[in-house]
Coordinates of C-alpha atoms in Angstrom, one line a residue:
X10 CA 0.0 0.0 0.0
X11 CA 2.8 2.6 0.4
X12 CA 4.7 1.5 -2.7
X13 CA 0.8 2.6 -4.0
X14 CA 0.6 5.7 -3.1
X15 CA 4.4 6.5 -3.9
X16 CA 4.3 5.3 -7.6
X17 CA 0.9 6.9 -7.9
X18 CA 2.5 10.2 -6.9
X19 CA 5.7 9.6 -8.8
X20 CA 3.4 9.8 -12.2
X21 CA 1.5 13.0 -10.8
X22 CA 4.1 14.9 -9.9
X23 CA 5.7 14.3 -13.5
X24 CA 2.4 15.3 -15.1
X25 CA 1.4 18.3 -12.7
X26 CA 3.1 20.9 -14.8
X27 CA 1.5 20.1 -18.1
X28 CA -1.7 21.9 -18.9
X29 CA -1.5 22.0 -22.3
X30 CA -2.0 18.3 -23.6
X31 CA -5.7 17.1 -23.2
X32 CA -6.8 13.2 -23.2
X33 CA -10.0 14.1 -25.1
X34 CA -8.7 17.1 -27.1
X35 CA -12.6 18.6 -27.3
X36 CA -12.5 18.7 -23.7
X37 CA -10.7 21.3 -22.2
X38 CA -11.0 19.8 -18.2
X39 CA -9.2 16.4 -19.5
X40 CA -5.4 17.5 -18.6
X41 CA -3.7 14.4 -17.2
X42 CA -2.7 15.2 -13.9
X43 CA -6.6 16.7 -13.4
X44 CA -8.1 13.3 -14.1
X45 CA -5.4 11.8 -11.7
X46 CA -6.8 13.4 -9.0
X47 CA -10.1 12.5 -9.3
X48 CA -8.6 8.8 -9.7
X49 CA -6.8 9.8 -6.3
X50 CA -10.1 9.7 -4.0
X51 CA -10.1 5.7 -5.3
X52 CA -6.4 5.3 -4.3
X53 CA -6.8 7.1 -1.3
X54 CA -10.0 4.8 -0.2
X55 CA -7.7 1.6 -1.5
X56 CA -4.5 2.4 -0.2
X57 CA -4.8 5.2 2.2
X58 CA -4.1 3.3 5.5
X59 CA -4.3 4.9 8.8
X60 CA -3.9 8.5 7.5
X61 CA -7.2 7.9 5.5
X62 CA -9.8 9.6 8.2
X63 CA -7.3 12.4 8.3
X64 CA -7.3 13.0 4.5
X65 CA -11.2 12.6 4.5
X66 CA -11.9 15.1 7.3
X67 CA -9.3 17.6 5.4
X68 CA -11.3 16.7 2.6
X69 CA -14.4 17.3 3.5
X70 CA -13.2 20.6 5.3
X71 CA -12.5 22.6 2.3
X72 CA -15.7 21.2 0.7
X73 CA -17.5 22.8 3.8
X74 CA -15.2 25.8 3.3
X75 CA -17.0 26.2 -0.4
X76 CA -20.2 25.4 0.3
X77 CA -20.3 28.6 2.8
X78 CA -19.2 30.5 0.0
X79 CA -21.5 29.3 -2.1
X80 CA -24.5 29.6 0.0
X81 CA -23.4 32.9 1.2
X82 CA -22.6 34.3 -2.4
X83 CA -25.9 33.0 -4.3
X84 CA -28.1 34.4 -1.0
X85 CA -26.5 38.0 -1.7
X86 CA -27.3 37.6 -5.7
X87 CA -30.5 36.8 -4.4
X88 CA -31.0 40.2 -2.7
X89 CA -29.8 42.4 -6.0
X90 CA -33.5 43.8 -6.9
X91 CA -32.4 44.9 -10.1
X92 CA -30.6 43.9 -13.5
X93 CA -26.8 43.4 -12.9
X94 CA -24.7 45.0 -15.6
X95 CA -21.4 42.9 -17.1
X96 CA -20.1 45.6 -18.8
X97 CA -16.6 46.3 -16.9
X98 CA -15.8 42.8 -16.3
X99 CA -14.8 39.6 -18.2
X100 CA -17.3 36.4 -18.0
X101 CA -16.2 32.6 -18.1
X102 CA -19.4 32.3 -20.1
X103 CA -20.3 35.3 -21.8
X104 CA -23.3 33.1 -23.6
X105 CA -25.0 32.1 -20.3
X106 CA -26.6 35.2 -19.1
X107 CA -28.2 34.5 -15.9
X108 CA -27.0 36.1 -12.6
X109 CA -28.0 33.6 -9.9
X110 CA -26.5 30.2 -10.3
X111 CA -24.6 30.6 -13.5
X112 CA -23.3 27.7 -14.8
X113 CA -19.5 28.7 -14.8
X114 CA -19.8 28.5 -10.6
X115 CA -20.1 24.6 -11.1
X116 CA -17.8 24.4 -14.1
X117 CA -14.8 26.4 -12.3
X118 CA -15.7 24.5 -9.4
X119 CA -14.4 21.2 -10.3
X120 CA -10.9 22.5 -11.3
X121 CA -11.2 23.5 -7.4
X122 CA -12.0 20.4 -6.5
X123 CA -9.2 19.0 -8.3
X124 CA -6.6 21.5 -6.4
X125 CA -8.2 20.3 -3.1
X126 CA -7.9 17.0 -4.0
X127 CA -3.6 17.4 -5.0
X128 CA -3.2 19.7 -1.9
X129 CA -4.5 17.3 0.2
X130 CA -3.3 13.7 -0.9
X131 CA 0.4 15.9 -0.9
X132 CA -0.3 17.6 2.5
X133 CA -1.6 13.9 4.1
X134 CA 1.0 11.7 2.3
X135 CA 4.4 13.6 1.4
X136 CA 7.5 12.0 2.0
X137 CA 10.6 12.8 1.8
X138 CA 11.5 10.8 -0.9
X139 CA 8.9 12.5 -2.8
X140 CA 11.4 15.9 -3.5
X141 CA 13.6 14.4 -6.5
X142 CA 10.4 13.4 -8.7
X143 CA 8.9 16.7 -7.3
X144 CA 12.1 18.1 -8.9
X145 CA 11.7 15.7 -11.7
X146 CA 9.0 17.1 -13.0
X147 CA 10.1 20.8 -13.2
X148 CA 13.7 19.4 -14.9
X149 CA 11.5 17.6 -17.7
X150 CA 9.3 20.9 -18.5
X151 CA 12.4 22.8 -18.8
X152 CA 14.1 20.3 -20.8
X153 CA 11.1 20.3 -23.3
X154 CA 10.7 24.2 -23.3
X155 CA 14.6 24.7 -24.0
X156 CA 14.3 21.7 -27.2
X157 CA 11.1 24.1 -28.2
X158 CA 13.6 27.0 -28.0
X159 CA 16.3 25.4 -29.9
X160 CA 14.1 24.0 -32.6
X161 CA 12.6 27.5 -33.4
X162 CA 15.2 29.4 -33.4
X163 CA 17.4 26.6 -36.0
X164 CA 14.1 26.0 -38.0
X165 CA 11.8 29.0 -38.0
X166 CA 8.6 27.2 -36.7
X167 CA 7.4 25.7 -33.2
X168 CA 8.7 22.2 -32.7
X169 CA 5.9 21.6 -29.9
X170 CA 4.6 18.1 -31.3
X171 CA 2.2 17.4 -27.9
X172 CA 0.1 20.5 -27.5
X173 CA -3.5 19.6 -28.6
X174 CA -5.4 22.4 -26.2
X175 CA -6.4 25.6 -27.3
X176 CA -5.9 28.8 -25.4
X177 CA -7.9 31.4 -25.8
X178 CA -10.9 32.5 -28.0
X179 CA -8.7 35.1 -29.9
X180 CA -9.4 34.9 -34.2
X181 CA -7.7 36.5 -37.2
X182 CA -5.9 40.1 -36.5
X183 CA -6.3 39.4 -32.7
X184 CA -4.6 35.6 -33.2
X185 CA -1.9 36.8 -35.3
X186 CA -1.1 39.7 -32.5
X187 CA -1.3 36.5 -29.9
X188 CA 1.4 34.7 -31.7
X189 CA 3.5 37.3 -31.9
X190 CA 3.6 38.5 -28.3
X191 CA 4.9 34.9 -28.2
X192 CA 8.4 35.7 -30.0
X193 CA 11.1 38.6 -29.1
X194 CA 13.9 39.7 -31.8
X195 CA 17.3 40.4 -30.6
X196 CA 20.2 41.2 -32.2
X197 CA 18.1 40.8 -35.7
X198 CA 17.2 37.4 -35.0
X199 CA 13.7 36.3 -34.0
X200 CA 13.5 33.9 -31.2
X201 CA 10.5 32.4 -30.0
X202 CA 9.7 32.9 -25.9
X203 CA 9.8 29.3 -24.0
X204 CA 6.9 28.1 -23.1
X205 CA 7.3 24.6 -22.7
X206 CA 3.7 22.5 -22.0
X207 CA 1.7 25.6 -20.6
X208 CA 0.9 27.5 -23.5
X209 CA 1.6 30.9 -22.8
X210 CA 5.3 32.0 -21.3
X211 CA 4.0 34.0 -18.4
X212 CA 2.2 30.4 -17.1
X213 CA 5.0 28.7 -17.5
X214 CA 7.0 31.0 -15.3
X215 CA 4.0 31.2 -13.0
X216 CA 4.3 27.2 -12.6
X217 CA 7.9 26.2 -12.9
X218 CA 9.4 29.2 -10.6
X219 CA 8.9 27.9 -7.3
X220 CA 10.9 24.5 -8.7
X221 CA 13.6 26.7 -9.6
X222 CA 13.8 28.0 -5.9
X223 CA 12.8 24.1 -4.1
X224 CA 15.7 22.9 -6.1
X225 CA 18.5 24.7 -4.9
X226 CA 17.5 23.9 -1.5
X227 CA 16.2 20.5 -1.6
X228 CA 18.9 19.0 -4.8
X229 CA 22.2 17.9 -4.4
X230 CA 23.1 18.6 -7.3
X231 CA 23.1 22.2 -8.9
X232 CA 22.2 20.9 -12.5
X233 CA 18.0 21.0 -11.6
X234 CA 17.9 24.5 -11.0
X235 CA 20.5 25.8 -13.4
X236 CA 18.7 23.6 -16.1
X237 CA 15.3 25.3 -14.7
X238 CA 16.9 29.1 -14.2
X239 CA 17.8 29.1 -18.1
X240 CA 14.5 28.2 -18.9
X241 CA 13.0 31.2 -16.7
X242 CA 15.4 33.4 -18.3
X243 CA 14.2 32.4 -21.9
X244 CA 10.4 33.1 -21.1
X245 CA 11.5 36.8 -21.0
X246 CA 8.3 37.1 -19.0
X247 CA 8.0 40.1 -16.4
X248 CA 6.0 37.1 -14.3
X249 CA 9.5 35.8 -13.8
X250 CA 10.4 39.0 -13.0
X251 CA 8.3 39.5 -10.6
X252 CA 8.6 36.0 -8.7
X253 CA 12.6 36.8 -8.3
X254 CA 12.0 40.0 -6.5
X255 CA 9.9 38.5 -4.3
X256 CA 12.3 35.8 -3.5
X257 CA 15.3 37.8 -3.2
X258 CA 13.0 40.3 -1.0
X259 CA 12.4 37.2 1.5
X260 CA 15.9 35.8 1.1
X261 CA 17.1 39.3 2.9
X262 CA 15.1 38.7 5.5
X263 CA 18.0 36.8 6.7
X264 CA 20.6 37.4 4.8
X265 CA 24.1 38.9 6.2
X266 CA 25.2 42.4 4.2
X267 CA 28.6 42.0 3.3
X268 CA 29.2 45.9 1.8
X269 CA 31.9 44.8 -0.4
X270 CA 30.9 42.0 -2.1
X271 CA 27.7 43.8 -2.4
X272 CA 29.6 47.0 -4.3
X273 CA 31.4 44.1 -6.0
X274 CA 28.2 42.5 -7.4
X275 CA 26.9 45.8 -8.5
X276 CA 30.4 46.8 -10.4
X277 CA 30.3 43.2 -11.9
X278 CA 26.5 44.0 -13.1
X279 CA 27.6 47.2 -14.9
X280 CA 30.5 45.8 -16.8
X281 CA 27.8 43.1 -17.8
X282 CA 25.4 45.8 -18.8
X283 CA 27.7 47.6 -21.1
X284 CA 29.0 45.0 -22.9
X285 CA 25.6 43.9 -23.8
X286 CA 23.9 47.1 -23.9
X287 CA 22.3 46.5 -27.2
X288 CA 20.6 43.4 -26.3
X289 CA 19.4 44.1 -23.2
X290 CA 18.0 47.4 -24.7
X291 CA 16.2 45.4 -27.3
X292 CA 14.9 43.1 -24.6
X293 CA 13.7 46.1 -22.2
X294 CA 11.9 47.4 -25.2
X295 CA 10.3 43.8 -26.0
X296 CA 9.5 42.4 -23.1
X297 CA 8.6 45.7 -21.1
X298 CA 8.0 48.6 -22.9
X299 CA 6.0 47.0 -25.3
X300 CA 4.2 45.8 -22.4
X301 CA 3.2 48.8 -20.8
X302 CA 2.6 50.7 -24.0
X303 CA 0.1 48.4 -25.0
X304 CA 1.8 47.1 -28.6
X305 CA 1.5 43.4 -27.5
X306 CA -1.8 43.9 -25.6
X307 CA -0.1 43.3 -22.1
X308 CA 0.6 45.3 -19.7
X309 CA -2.0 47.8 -20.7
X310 CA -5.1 45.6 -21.2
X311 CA -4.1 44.1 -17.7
X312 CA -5.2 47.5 -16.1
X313 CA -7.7 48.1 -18.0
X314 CA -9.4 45.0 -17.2
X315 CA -8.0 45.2 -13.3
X316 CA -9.6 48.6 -13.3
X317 CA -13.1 47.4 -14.9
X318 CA -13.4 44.5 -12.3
X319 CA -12.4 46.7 -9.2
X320 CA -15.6 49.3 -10.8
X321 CA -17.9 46.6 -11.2
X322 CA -17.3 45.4 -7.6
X323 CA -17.8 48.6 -6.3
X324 CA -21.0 48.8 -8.2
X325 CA -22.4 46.0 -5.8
X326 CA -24.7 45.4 -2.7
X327 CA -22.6 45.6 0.6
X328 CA -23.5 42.2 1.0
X329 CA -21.7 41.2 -2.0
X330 CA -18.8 43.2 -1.6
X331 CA -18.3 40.9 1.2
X332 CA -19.0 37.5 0.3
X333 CA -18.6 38.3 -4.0
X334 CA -21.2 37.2 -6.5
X335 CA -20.1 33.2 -6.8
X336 CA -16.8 31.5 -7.3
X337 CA -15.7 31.2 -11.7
X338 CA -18.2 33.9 -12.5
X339 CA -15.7 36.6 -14.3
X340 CA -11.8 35.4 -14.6
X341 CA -9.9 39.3 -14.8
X342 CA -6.0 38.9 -15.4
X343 CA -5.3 38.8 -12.4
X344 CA -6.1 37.2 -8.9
X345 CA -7.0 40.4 -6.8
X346 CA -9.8 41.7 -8.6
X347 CA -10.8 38.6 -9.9
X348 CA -11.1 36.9 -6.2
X349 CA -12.9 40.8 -5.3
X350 CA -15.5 40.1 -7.7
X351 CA -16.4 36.3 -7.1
X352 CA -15.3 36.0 -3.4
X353 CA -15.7 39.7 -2.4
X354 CA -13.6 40.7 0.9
X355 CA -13.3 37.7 2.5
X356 CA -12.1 35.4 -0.3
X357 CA -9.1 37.7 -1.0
X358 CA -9.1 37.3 2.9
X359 CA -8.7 33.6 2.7
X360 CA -6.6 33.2 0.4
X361 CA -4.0 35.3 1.7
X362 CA -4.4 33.8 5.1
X363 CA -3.6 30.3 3.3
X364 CA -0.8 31.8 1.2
X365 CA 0.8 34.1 3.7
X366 CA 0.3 31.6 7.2
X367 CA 3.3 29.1 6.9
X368 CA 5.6 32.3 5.4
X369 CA 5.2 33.6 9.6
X370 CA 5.2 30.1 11.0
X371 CA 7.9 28.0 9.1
X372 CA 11.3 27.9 11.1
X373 CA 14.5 29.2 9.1
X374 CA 15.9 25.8 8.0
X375 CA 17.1 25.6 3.9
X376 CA 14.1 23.6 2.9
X377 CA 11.8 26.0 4.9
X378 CA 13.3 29.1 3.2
X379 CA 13.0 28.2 -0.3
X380 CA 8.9 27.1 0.5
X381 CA 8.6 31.0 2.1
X382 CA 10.0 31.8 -0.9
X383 CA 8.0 29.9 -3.1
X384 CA 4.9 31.0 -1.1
X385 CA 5.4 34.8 -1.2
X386 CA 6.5 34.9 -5.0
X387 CA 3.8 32.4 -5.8
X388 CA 1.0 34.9 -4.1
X389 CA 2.4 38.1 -5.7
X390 CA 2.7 36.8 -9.1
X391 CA -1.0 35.4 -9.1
X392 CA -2.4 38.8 -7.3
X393 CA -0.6 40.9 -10.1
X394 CA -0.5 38.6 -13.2
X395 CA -2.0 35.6 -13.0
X396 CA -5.7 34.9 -12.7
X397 CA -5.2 30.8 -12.9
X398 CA -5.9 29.2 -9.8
X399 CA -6.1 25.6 -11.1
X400 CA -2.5 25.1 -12.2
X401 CA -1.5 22.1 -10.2
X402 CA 2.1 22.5 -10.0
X403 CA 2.6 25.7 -7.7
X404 CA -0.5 23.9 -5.2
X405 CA 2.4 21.1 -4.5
X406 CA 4.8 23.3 -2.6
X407 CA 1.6 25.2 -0.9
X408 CA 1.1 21.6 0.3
X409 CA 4.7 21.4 1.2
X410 CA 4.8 24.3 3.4
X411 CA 1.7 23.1 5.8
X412 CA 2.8 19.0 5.8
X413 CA 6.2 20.7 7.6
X414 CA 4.2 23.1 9.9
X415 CA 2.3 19.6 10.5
X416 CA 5.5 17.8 11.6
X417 CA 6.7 21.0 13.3
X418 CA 3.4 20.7 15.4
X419 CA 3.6 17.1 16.1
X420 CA 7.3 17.4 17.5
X421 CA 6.3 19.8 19.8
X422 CA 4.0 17.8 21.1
X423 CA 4.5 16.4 24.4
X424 CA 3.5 13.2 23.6
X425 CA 6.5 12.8 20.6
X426 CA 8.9 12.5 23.4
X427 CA 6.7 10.6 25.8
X428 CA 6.6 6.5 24.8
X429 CA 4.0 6.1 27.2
X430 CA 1.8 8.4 25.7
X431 CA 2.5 7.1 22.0
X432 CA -0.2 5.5 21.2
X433 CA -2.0 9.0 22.0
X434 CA -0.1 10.6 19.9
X435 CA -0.6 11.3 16.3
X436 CA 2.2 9.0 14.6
X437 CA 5.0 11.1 13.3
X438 CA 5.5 9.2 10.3
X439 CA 2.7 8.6 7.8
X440 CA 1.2 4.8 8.9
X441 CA -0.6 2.5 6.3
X442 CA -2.7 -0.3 7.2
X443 CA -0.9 -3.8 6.7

């Protein structure tokens, strides 16, 4: 039964970073590692051992969790005595045009169901043994985005031979623009922005970042994350961007300033940026300017549509400011306003308190750092950038951080270092039936 649950994981963690190959290519839900965790609950039942009730109680906790919100949001819709106005906002189903019980609440509520069901099975069953295919599976994404990199820029066209999902709802003019937001010239050569098997190259930095920072902590070996780094690198993504400040920003929290290495580094980074002025002008003009002035429909749409959600929100009943109008209605681009809209108050609430809790809690070890790390630039990048909440990958080291707060907790415990009271005690080790 543990050798179960092990090899089961082993697959799923190699599969949760893929999002853009579908089983049943018509079906957009049908990513691998989504229908492996609805397959979990029957692993769990055959296999789970003694931490079963645990995982079930867990379980059913977040499920309680979203039924509040459902209950609470659908009452307050209720309530509105007059014709609610989409205008500002973005719709996961711009054809359904009800306003109580829309159809996207249940749709976007199973890709929640599947994060609850990969945070808990991780939470209840990680082991350590569990890092290097953790690591595994951020190595072979970069691998794969780095041959896509190659194979562009030696043939001219993608070499991606296992997407089959589409992305998007973008046609003609507005496709063409897409593709093209995709790619980056320097130095009079056009090279295409990795992406690997997530379909755009601000998800992929979104997903594969915290593996970058759980490697150099958790691998032996310093080939993971270098391997990983280049990738980020060659997404030329400000999502990347972002996710290192973050992480360098919680790194000093402890770190030791040694002035001169410090006016050494910066003197080092000079020289650097002279000698390749030209191409690091080219890619500030690419991959930010272009951005913010709106040529590539970034940086400037983003407002606009961060702007429209936080009008339309304010447009609403108290009661719905507080609670939001249901979970999946709109999808902005990115998490703050779209959580303001469908959770109101107290879902941004929430999901900072289960974001931000283990970053105050975790003790200062190597491994404990890097999941602070991956925490904090995790929650940034999805409140500024990234409106995705059902990518698997980042969920795992979410996981991570409360199974060690877990073990923290139960060494405290007066009854880890008491024999007599053992068989009291929650077991310290994860137990499976015989």
């Amino acid at each position: 039964m543990k050798r179960t649950v092990d090899r089961y994981f082993f697959v799923w963690a190699l599969l949760a970073p893929v999002t853009s190959v579908l089983i049943l290519p018509t079906v957009q839900g049908t990513v691998p590692a989504f229908m492996m965790c609805f397959l979990s609950l029957f692993v769990v039942i055959v296999a789970g051992g003694e931490e079963r009730p645990r995982y079930f109680g867990l379980l059913f906790t977040c499920v309680l969790i979203w039924l509040l919100f459902f209950a609470l949001s659908q009452f307050a819709d209720l309530l509105v005595n007059y014709v609610v106005s989409f205008h500002d906002v973005v719709l996961n189903r711009v054809t359904d045009h009800s306003f109580v019980m829309r159809s996207s609440l249940f749709t976007q509520s199973l890709y929640l169901v599947a994060v609850m069901l990969f945070g808990v099975f991780v939470y209840v069953y990680y082991d350590e043994r569990w890092d290097r295919v953790l690591i595994a599976g951020g190595v072979l994404m970069a691998l794969f985005g780095l041959y896509e990199f190659a194979f562009f820029s030696i043939v001219g066209h993608t070499g991606d031979f296992l997407t089959n999902r589409g992305f998007g709802t973008a046609l003609g003019k507005e496709a063409v623009a897409r593709l093209d937001s995709q790619r980056i010239v320097l130095a009079g050569h056009t090279f295409e922005r990795l992406r690997s098997l997530t379909g755009e190259p601000s998800m992929y930095a979104f997903s594969i970042f915290p593996y970058w920072i759980y490697a150099r902590a958790a691998s032996r070996s310093r080939w993971p994350s270098l391997l990983i780094g280049v990738s980020l690198i060659l997404t030329a993504s400000t999502t990347a961007a972002v996710g290192l400040v973050c992480a360098l920003a919680v790194r000093a929290l402890r770190m030791r300033v040694d002035v001169v290495k410090c006016l050494l580094a910066v003197l080092a980074l000079l020289v650097f940026a002279y000698l390749f002025r030209h191409t690091l002008l080219a890619f500030y003009q690419h991959g930010i300017l272009d951005k913010i002035e709106g040529k590539n429909a970034s940086g400037h749409e983003r407002f606009g549509y961060f702007l429209g959600s936080v009008k339309f929100w304010l447009s609403l009943p108290l009661l719905n400011q507080f609670v939001g109008i249901g979970f999946g209605y709109v999808r902005s681009t990115d998490m703050a306003s779209t959580l303001l809209v469908n959770n109101g108050i107290l879902g941004v609430l929430l999901f900072t308190f289960i974001f931000l809790y283990p970053v105050f809690r975790l003790d200062w070890s190597e491994k404990s750092m890097a999941l602070r790390q991956c925490l904090v630039s995790v929650y940034v990048m999805m409140m500024v950038s990234v409106p995705e909440f059902s990518y698997l990958a980042p969920w795992a080291f979410v996981a991570l951080a409360y199974h060690r707060l877990s073990q923290s907790a139960r060494a405290a415990s007066p009854y880890a270092a008491d024999p007599a009271g053992a068989s009291a005690a929650l077991p310290l080790t994860r137990g499976y039936g015989s």
